[in-house]
């Protein structure tokens, strides 16, 4: 037979594309880089629209943004010098560490500091910052809707309380003010951004000045606190000195300690009395008088010595307190001089200048970021769309849904091409080597390839639902086989539409299916010639029913035996498999079956259900034919052979 050595691959190279297009329903995680490229190509319009709309919205938003001028001031933290104690005249130098730098940066970023900065700049009275002083926004339906959704505040700003106004001013100033710390150089940068270039410089410089003044005030307060402490200490020491002086004076006065001769005289008298007492050893009365006088002199000496010792102690304490008093007064004088000549622990090393050009909005970079972001959003939308799209988009979709091989894919023909040639079978007759003709020839090959010699194969063309091009393919296969020298019979069992027989201009038949298989009407009454040589068509009365198990009868077996003897190929066009159960009754007489599905029309679930029912009914399904593939879009779905001008000429 003429088809025995014909290639089965067909014009679409199904083996080449089977592994290139993954099933979207298998999960987004299974997508590879090539799959993403293919998805992007298939959904180019969606990605382009999302990206274009995103860029347009971004450009609109940028055009509505005010110009932003940035200015920066810098301050450097210095090592602070603190007294070692309250009276010592030496200081301890504390170096600046990273923790201190970041701590001071937090102070500069605190809401309390920003509040004081707003008060210093008197921004409370600035309508650019205080919404209560600005013009109220006009009411609109959109504004009310957004307010009801809680997306914006629709309260009249003129009704804000004083605290709310301050909060609003501080919030806006916080959005324009930023602090950056550099631990390496102990430098803190204060940046301000504002639509007013002069104000941006004022904010940065005012922040630096306020911070330095705050540090200076803290240092002054510390020195004042220390001076007050030393002053109080000096008063206490002075009081102690006065008390000690009084005690010394009292001791001197009461014990006559200023007269140094008194002690010598008492010692001399005591020595004399001892001598006289030794001489008057026998005179008891005189001896008694001398002993009494000696005791008085001894007590007087002891009292005087005790007073002198006490005086020495008081004078030593007095001297010590006097030295302390002098040291405190000296340190107090030094603190007063230090207070007058103090240096803050921070200095402004650069002033913020009025910027000459705006910093933003950054049109180019923002649009570039928006381009990337919305493009990725478009790709994500395309992936989700593919994931949710259950239509047959590629051979891999059909094969994964059914487990059957895709035999070929047929390109969609242009309407003017169909009109010019009278339908798909006319295209076959006109261009036997075109893409459509080669695809149909691959279908014919699939059903005659393994046919037994002398026994014409019966091939059924089925589809899940109507509108998938089943009848067009059946008539095209019949014309293709006849052009290749086979004698073909097309049996149009789709009695409800009769698309294949009508396209071949077959004569109407008033007899029913039951009349044929009951042998009431001869077989020849159902067969008529077509305009194509070696191609006959068998038709039946429209809407006639197919009796149950009619093909299991001996009459049916005899009829098909006759047909097989008279023809080389029998093609049976049937009703849609899911629309009519009559197609399932043909398993007894059909050798091969081809399942037709239309590209981007049939859902995978319907295709899978049809494949299961056909297999369960006993059909030998040789494969699937994807019909109506657009050659101009086919490459994005894994169809490669339709992309040349040779194949796309005349196709959609």
XYZ file of C-alpha atoms in Angstrom:
652
model
C 0.000 0.000 0.000
C 1.122 3.537 -0.656
C 1.233 4.531 3.047
C 3.366 1.698 4.331
C 6.653 3.677 4.274
C 5.223 7.106 4.961
C 6.737 8.931 7.923
C 4.518 9.155 10.949
C 6.181 12.169 12.513
C 4.124 14.578 10.448
C 5.049 18.181 9.812
C 5.091 19.303 13.450
C 7.895 17.106 14.814
C 5.935 16.095 17.901
C 8.876 14.153 19.316
C 10.903 17.359 19.302
C 8.437 19.479 21.179
C 7.024 16.894 23.572
C 9.577 17.737 26.267
C 9.616 21.483 25.751
C 6.271 22.619 27.076
C 5.409 21.541 30.602
C 1.933 21.037 31.906
C 1.010 24.151 33.852
C -1.287 22.135 36.052
C 1.678 20.087 37.275
C 2.572 22.984 39.529
C 4.450 26.230 39.301
C 7.510 24.648 40.876
C 8.025 22.463 37.786
C 8.571 25.478 35.536
C 12.020 25.814 34.026
C 13.714 28.759 32.395
C 12.653 27.696 28.915
C 9.056 27.206 30.101
C 8.994 30.749 31.487
C 10.225 32.092 28.151
C 7.527 30.189 26.324
C 4.854 31.371 28.767
C 6.070 34.953 28.316
C 5.854 34.605 24.535
C 2.351 33.142 24.715
C 1.174 35.924 27.020
C 3.081 38.763 25.422
C -0.025 40.944 25.164
C -0.875 40.509 28.859
C 2.681 41.245 29.968
C 2.924 44.215 27.618
C -0.380 45.708 28.803
C 0.473 45.271 32.502
C 3.921 46.741 31.991
C 2.618 49.656 29.916
C -0.170 50.435 32.383
C 2.273 50.191 35.292
C 4.719 52.540 33.599
C 1.920 54.959 32.770
C 0.686 54.977 36.374
C 4.247 55.403 37.623
C 4.862 58.297 35.250
C 1.559 59.881 36.299
C 2.524 59.509 39.949
C 5.998 60.950 39.335
C 4.551 63.957 37.545
C 2.353 64.680 40.541
C 5.247 64.526 43.003
C 6.812 67.850 44.014
C 10.499 68.428 43.425
C 12.669 67.354 46.334
C 15.817 69.261 47.313
C 18.311 67.593 49.643
C 20.881 69.261 51.864
C 23.236 67.712 54.431
C 25.093 69.031 57.471
C 27.726 67.035 59.385
C 28.800 67.071 63.012
C 31.738 65.268 64.607
C 31.749 63.934 68.151
C 34.857 64.764 70.203
C 36.355 63.163 73.278
C 34.769 64.662 76.382
C 36.814 65.790 79.418
C 35.328 65.271 82.870
C 36.793 65.985 86.355
C 38.313 62.964 88.082
C 36.539 64.008 91.331
C 34.965 67.067 92.897
C 38.130 68.641 94.199
C 40.973 67.387 91.979
C 42.266 69.746 89.340
C 42.899 67.017 86.759
C 40.370 65.678 84.186
C 39.727 62.341 82.524
C 39.511 62.241 78.696
C 36.831 59.757 77.533
C 37.335 58.692 73.867
C 34.298 58.364 71.561
C 33.279 54.782 70.801
C 30.893 53.256 68.265
C 28.128 52.766 70.818
C 28.229 56.442 71.700
C 28.062 57.443 68.034
C 24.966 55.330 67.392
C 23.415 56.407 70.693
C 23.770 60.050 69.747
C 22.361 59.246 66.305
C 19.302 57.765 68.021
C 18.979 60.961 70.059
C 19.094 63.021 66.865
C 16.412 60.775 65.334
C 14.132 60.782 68.362
C 10.684 62.255 68.151
C 11.426 64.557 71.087
C 14.409 66.059 69.237
C 12.374 66.486 66.030
C 9.575 68.124 68.012
C 11.997 70.665 69.452
C 13.430 71.197 65.972
C 9.943 71.936 64.621
C 9.394 74.419 67.438
C 12.750 76.080 66.786
C 11.909 76.489 63.078
C 8.343 77.532 63.960
C 6.912 74.979 61.546
C 3.711 74.859 63.595
C 2.813 78.151 61.933
C 3.829 76.980 58.455
C 0.826 75.877 56.317
C 3.158 73.585 54.354
C 3.532 71.489 57.486
C 0.437 72.215 59.552
C -2.623 70.844 57.719
C -4.925 72.955 59.867
C -3.522 76.081 58.200
C -3.770 74.784 54.630
C -6.635 74.784 52.181
C -9.126 71.911 52.754
C -9.198 69.280 50.026
C -12.346 69.325 47.875
C -14.861 66.609 48.567
C -15.398 63.962 45.903
C -17.036 60.580 45.464
C -13.640 58.891 45.205
C -12.412 60.610 48.354
C -15.514 59.556 50.289
C -15.174 55.988 49.017
C -11.520 55.790 50.060
C -12.457 57.280 53.407
C -15.170 54.674 53.951
C -12.599 51.981 53.226
C -10.265 53.510 55.790
C -7.553 54.186 53.206
C -7.433 57.952 53.784
C -8.442 60.349 56.549
C -11.410 62.454 55.487
C -11.535 64.543 58.673
C -11.423 68.304 58.149
C -7.848 69.278 59.183
C -9.134 72.609 60.483
C -10.825 70.700 63.290
C -7.561 69.182 64.571
C -6.594 69.847 68.172
C -3.350 71.595 69.028
C -1.643 68.318 69.955
C -2.864 66.718 66.725
C -1.468 69.612 64.737
C 1.909 69.234 66.431
C 1.849 65.500 65.712
C 1.049 66.171 62.039
C 3.917 68.674 61.770
C 6.365 66.306 63.460
C 5.244 63.408 61.229
C 5.886 65.396 58.080
C 9.211 66.726 59.329
C 10.238 63.175 60.275
C 9.565 62.050 56.708
C 11.897 64.779 55.398
C 14.667 64.406 57.988
C 17.192 61.578 58.287
C 20.306 60.802 60.333
C 23.292 58.712 59.217
C 26.090 57.697 61.601
C 29.662 56.771 60.695
C 31.424 54.997 63.552
C 34.761 55.079 61.747
C 35.151 58.856 61.796
C 32.728 59.682 64.648
C 30.709 61.723 62.161
C 26.924 62.063 62.069
C 25.263 63.399 58.926
C 21.966 65.265 59.180
C 20.022 65.302 55.893
C 16.847 67.167 55.063
C 14.655 66.964 51.984
C 12.059 69.554 51.091
C 10.359 71.061 48.054
C 11.897 74.351 49.222
C 15.703 74.267 48.724
C 16.280 77.003 51.293
C 14.193 75.220 53.899
C 16.068 71.948 53.391
C 19.354 73.679 54.271
C 17.730 75.456 57.211
C 16.410 72.197 58.640
C 19.802 70.442 58.441
C 21.721 73.388 59.937
C 19.106 73.972 62.621
C 19.315 70.322 63.651
C 23.110 70.535 63.950
C 22.938 73.806 65.880
C 20.225 72.514 68.202
C 22.198 69.371 68.966
C 25.411 71.260 69.709
C 23.513 73.748 71.879
C 21.871 70.843 73.669
C 25.273 69.289 74.427
C 26.631 72.648 75.532
C 23.653 73.167 77.822
C 24.158 69.720 79.300
C 27.847 70.468 79.939
C 26.961 73.817 81.506
C 24.377 72.171 83.679
C 26.918 69.593 84.813
C 29.454 72.291 85.647
C 26.817 74.319 87.486
C 25.806 71.261 89.449
C 29.439 70.622 90.406
C 29.986 74.284 91.306
C 26.939 74.250 93.560
C 28.219 71.104 95.211
C 31.674 72.656 95.824
C 30.140 75.874 97.080
C 28.033 73.965 99.564
C 31.084 71.947 100.596
C 33.130 75.109 101.125
C 30.412 76.521 103.354
C 30.413 73.373 105.452
C 34.219 73.429 105.717
C 34.170 77.137 106.625
C 31.661 76.393 109.366
C 33.916 73.642 110.679
C 36.915 76.006 110.621
C 35.006 78.614 112.591
C 33.978 76.062 115.158
C 37.536 74.754 115.497
C 38.899 78.271 115.839
C 36.458 78.925 118.651
C 37.470 75.743 120.393
C 41.186 76.611 120.071
C 40.636 80.087 121.436
C 38.680 78.719 124.360
C 41.406 76.189 125.182
C 44.085 78.860 125.054
C 42.112 81.281 127.123
C 40.954 78.822 129.746
C 44.368 77.193 130.170
C 46.488 80.254 129.527
C 48.339 78.317 126.902
C 49.789 81.442 125.359
C 52.040 81.935 128.506
C 54.931 79.529 127.808
C 56.775 80.479 131.150
C 53.993 79.071 133.310
C 54.878 75.485 132.510
C 58.576 76.126 133.264
C 57.753 77.821 136.516
C 55.542 74.906 137.584
C 58.261 72.405 136.715
C 60.862 74.419 138.658
C 58.572 74.708 141.660
C 57.869 70.977 141.528
C 61.602 70.228 141.582
C 62.113 72.618 144.495
C 59.314 71.050 146.455
C 60.774 67.590 145.967
C 64.118 68.816 147.283
C 62.619 70.531 150.289
C 60.491 67.457 150.947
C 63.569 65.294 151.105
C 65.214 67.756 153.571
C 62.276 67.855 155.965
C 62.002 64.198 156.587
C 61.594 64.562 160.390
C 59.268 67.516 160.431
C 55.936 65.920 159.796
C 53.830 69.070 159.808
C 56.114 70.821 157.352
C 56.388 67.650 155.290
C 52.561 67.450 155.064
C 52.350 71.010 153.756
C 55.034 70.352 151.158
C 53.325 67.167 149.918
C 49.987 68.952 149.505
C 51.680 71.699 147.545
C 53.456 69.127 145.375
C 50.167 67.410 144.546
C 48.670 70.731 143.470
C 51.630 71.505 141.262
C 51.468 68.000 139.710
C 47.750 68.302 138.895
C 48.303 71.729 137.434
C 51.019 70.356 135.177
C 48.910 67.420 134.055
C 45.967 69.692 133.278
C 48.172 72.021 131.298
C 49.779 69.179 129.356
C 46.328 67.723 128.500
C 45.153 71.137 127.328
C 48.232 71.567 125.161
C 47.706 68.144 123.587
C 44.051 69.000 122.895
C 45.113 72.321 121.443
C 47.596 70.613 119.151
C 44.902 68.262 117.897
C 42.509 71.121 117.275
C 45.156 73.103 115.486
C 45.985 70.078 113.271
C 42.317 69.576 112.366
C 42.004 73.290 111.792
C 45.010 73.245 109.483
C 43.587 70.295 107.536
C 40.174 71.916 107.141
C 41.830 75.136 106.093
C 43.773 73.282 103.373
C 40.551 71.617 102.208
C 38.786 74.930 102.153
C 41.554 76.465 100.074
C 41.464 73.475 97.622
C 37.681 73.656 97.238
C 37.769 77.389 96.657
C 40.573 76.957 94.152
C 38.624 74.203 92.260
C 35.498 76.325 92.345
C 37.408 79.122 90.712
C 38.697 76.744 88.051
C 35.161 75.489 87.328
C 33.940 79.033 86.894
C 36.752 79.656 84.422
C 36.020 76.327 82.669
C 32.355 77.245 82.425
C 33.226 80.478 80.732
C 35.599 78.779 78.260
C 33.903 75.390 77.827
C 34.024 73.511 74.472
C 31.070 71.272 73.459
C 31.636 67.565 72.847
C 30.505 67.987 69.237
C 31.308 70.420 66.460
C 29.681 71.106 63.110
C 32.299 70.284 60.503
C 30.190 71.137 57.442
C 27.211 73.375 56.914
C 24.267 72.506 54.710
C 24.217 74.645 51.604
C 21.200 75.600 49.543
C 20.979 72.892 46.830
C 21.071 74.093 43.261
C 19.314 71.143 41.630
C 16.523 68.881 42.880
C 17.392 65.419 44.098
C 14.107 63.869 43.059
C 11.846 62.507 41.957
C 14.264 60.265 40.059
C 12.324 59.744 36.852
C 14.796 57.513 35.033
C 15.655 55.163 37.900
C 12.069 55.017 39.187
C 10.737 54.188 35.744
C 13.487 51.579 35.326
C 12.535 49.937 38.615
C 8.847 50.173 37.693
C 9.600 48.591 34.319
C 11.297 45.617 35.954
C 8.678 45.336 38.703
C 5.660 45.484 36.416
C 7.317 43.197 33.889
C 7.852 40.624 36.635
C 4.280 41.214 37.746
C 3.155 40.575 34.189
C 5.216 37.382 34.043
C 3.713 36.280 37.350
C 0.241 37.042 36.003
C 1.055 35.055 32.870
C 2.260 32.096 34.936
C -0.891 32.215 37.074
C -2.989 32.536 33.956
C -1.306 29.498 32.419
C -1.663 27.612 35.684
C -5.373 28.344 35.805
C -5.911 27.850 32.077
C -7.194 24.297 31.590
C -7.428 24.476 27.799
C -5.242 22.360 25.549
C -2.395 24.687 24.640
C 0.326 22.300 23.552
C 0.962 18.679 22.663
C 2.311 18.151 26.174
C -1.019 19.327 27.616
C -2.934 16.772 25.563
C -0.493 13.968 26.276
C -0.344 14.621 30.028
C -4.144 14.802 30.247
C -4.817 11.592 28.313
C -1.639 9.561 28.426
C -1.906 9.210 24.647
C 0.518 10.302 21.961
C -0.153 13.357 19.830
C 0.057 12.191 16.228
C 0.129 15.587 14.621
C -1.074 19.161 14.856
C -3.019 20.792 12.068
C -2.608 24.512 11.339
C -5.610 26.782 11.345
C -6.589 27.834 7.819
C -7.452 31.393 6.891
C -11.095 32.134 6.135
C -10.320 33.438 2.659
C -8.259 30.309 1.980
C -11.200 28.107 2.991
C -13.604 30.105 0.850
C -11.288 30.065 -2.134
C -10.835 26.276 -2.053
C -14.240 25.237 -0.747
C -13.163 23.952 2.646
C -10.257 22.007 4.149
C -10.585 19.139 1.717
C -10.281 21.667 -1.121
C -7.029 22.909 0.410
C -5.885 19.282 0.381
C -6.659 18.953 -3.295
C -5.046 22.303 -4.146
C -1.838 22.014 -2.098
C -0.886 18.408 -1.487
C 2.494 19.371 0.042
C 1.384 22.150 2.384
C 1.519 22.033 6.172
C -2.149 21.128 6.461
C -1.879 18.420 3.819
C 1.181 16.862 5.440
C -0.503 16.866 8.848
C -3.576 15.109 7.425
C -1.351 12.623 5.628
C 0.253 11.794 9.001
C -3.214 10.944 10.341
C -3.932 8.682 7.400
C -0.590 6.997 7.915
C -1.388 6.313 11.554
C -4.503 4.303 10.696
C -3.275 2.399 7.618
C 0.286 1.731 8.764
C -0.491 -1.532 10.533
C -3.504 -2.629 8.484
C -3.614 -6.234 7.376
C -3.220 -6.837 3.675
C -6.538 -7.272 1.876
C -8.533 -5.949 4.803
C -9.325 -2.254 4.666
C -9.012 -0.570 8.056
C -11.985 1.202 9.606
C -10.885 4.441 11.254
C -13.185 6.451 13.514
C -12.661 10.201 13.917
C -13.993 11.350 17.292
C -13.957 14.456 19.457
C -15.058 15.364 22.946
C -17.463 18.170 21.998
C -18.703 19.798 18.838
C -16.821 22.542 17.031
C -13.384 20.898 17.243
C -13.082 20.237 13.499
C -13.691 16.481 13.624
C -15.794 16.417 10.451
C -13.311 18.636 8.557
C -10.474 16.314 9.476
C -12.503 13.253 8.498
C -13.286 14.659 5.045
C -9.688 15.909 4.658
C -8.308 12.453 5.508
C -10.635 10.921 2.957
C -9.515 13.347 0.243
C -5.824 12.875 1.177
C -6.053 9.082 0.951
C -7.910 9.256 -2.362
C -5.278 11.603 -3.792
C -2.631 9.059 -2.810
C -4.414 6.355 -4.799
C -6.552 4.671 -2.144
C -10.198 3.930 -2.690
C -11.893 5.524 0.289
C -15.361 5.399 1.819
C -16.382 8.160 4.223
C -19.255 7.051 6.477
C -20.970 10.105 7.985
C -22.532 8.772 11.195
C -22.826 12.290 12.617
C -26.446 12.342 11.542
C -27.174 15.449 13.589
C -24.808 17.768 11.715
C -23.530 15.754 8.702
C -20.610 18.151 8.320
C -18.225 15.845 6.460
C -20.741 14.636 3.849
C -22.065 18.143 3.295
C -18.577 19.514 2.695
C -18.039 16.788 0.069
C -21.361 17.658 -1.623
C -22.784 14.185 -1.024
C -26.395 13.494 -1.991
C -29.010 13.541 0.778
C -30.289 10.128 1.836
C -33.856 9.506 3.047
C -33.016 6.137 4.622
C -32.206 5.581 8.254
C -29.481 3.586 9.926
C -32.012 0.982 11.030
C -33.075 0.452 7.415
C -29.508 -0.363 6.446
C -28.715 -2.793 9.221
C -32.094 -4.483 8.968
C -31.251 -4.956 5.236
C -34.530 -3.345 4.206
C -32.630 -0.961 1.916
C -29.607 -2.174 -0.066
C -26.139 -0.872 0.753
C -25.746 0.826 -2.597
C -28.644 3.161 -1.796
C -26.541 4.787 0.933
C -23.342 5.293 -1.051
C -22.840 8.179 -3.438
C -19.847 9.459 -5.341
C -18.023 12.635 -4.359
C -16.355 15.231 -6.580
C -13.054 13.557 -5.818
C -11.918 10.487 -7.673
C -11.810 7.229 -5.672
C -13.790 8.807 -2.817
C -17.368 7.734 -1.985
C -19.597 8.946 0.820
C -22.176 7.012 2.848
C -24.933 9.176 4.330
C -28.129 8.606 6.304
C -31.350 10.378 7.033
C -30.656 13.417 9.244
C -31.366 12.894 12.955
C -32.001 9.190 12.531
C -31.098 7.145 15.568
C -28.549 4.421 15.783
C -30.110 1.266 17.271
C -28.480 -0.188 20.371
C -25.938 -2.979 19.678
C -26.671 -2.690 15.956
C -23.005 -3.191 15.098
C -22.918 -6.471 16.979
C -25.436 -8.029 14.530
C -24.575 -10.392 11.724
C -26.043 -7.942 9.216
C -23.581 -5.281 10.361
C -20.715 -7.730 10.109
C -21.744 -8.639 6.560
C -22.097 -4.995 5.574
C -18.663 -4.025 6.901
C -17.153 -7.151 5.346
C -18.443 -5.984 1.990
C -17.199 -2.468 2.545
C -13.742 -3.681 3.570
C -13.602 -5.759 0.361
C -14.606 -2.902 -1.899
C -12.475 -0.117 -0.377
C -8.916 0.422 0.812
C -9.850 2.695 3.739
C -13.088 3.408 5.599
C -13.281 6.618 7.618
C -16.183 7.026 10.058
C -17.264 10.484 11.191
C -19.165 10.250 14.513
C -21.098 12.567 16.804
C -19.093 14.204 19.627
C -18.262 11.519 22.154
C -19.525 13.431 25.201
C -22.589 14.783 23.401
C -23.920 11.425 22.184
C -23.478 7.902 23.465
C -23.992 6.477 19.962
C -20.299 6.897 19.076
C -19.351 4.430 21.799
C -21.284 1.623 19.978
C -18.836 1.519 17.059
C -16.072 -0.356 18.888
C -17.178 -3.672 17.380
C -16.463 -2.558 13.808
C -13.765 0.109 14.196
C -10.095 -0.861 13.953
C -8.465 2.445 14.859
C -9.688 5.665 16.383
C -8.294 9.193 16.331
C -9.283 11.699 19.006
C -9.504 15.258 17.672
C -9.220 18.316 19.933
C -9.125 21.965 18.959
C -6.219 24.095 20.106
C -7.128 26.586 22.882
C -10.758 25.465 22.903
C -11.185 22.071 24.570
C -10.591 21.769 28.292
C -8.127 19.130 29.378
C -10.648 17.529 31.723
C -13.090 16.941 28.841
C -10.322 15.553 26.655
C -9.179 13.210 29.439
C -12.749 12.030 30.072
C -13.270 11.303 26.375
C -10.002 9.369 26.188
C -10.973 7.246 29.202
C -14.425 6.476 27.816
C -13.051 5.546 24.427
C -10.526 3.191 26.010
C -13.180 1.714 28.268
C -15.479 1.170 25.271
C -12.806 -0.905 23.567
C -11.462 1.503 20.950
C -7.852 1.282 19.854
C -6.986 4.967 19.974
C -3.850 5.492 17.927
C -3.413 9.064 19.147
C -4.606 12.630 19.268
C -4.821 15.256 16.546
C -4.657 18.897 17.677
C -6.620 20.969 15.234
C -6.658 24.699 14.504
C -3.159 25.601 15.696
C -2.222 29.166 14.811
C 1.161 28.989 13.052
C 1.996 32.556 14.043
C 1.562 31.697 17.718
C 2.569 28.065 17.534
C 6.262 28.456 18.297
C 5.501 29.778 21.764
C 3.660 26.538 22.495
C 6.344 24.220 21.243
C 5.328 23.888 17.559
C 8.400 24.564 15.476
C 7.687 23.505 11.915
C 5.030 26.140 11.136
C 7.287 29.113 11.633
C 8.710 29.269 8.133
C 7.145 31.365 5.408
C 6.621 28.214 3.387
C 4.269 26.731 5.968
C 2.579 29.898 7.174
C 1.534 31.022 3.724
C -2.249 30.710 3.646
C -2.626 29.873 7.326
C -3.833 31.909 10.252
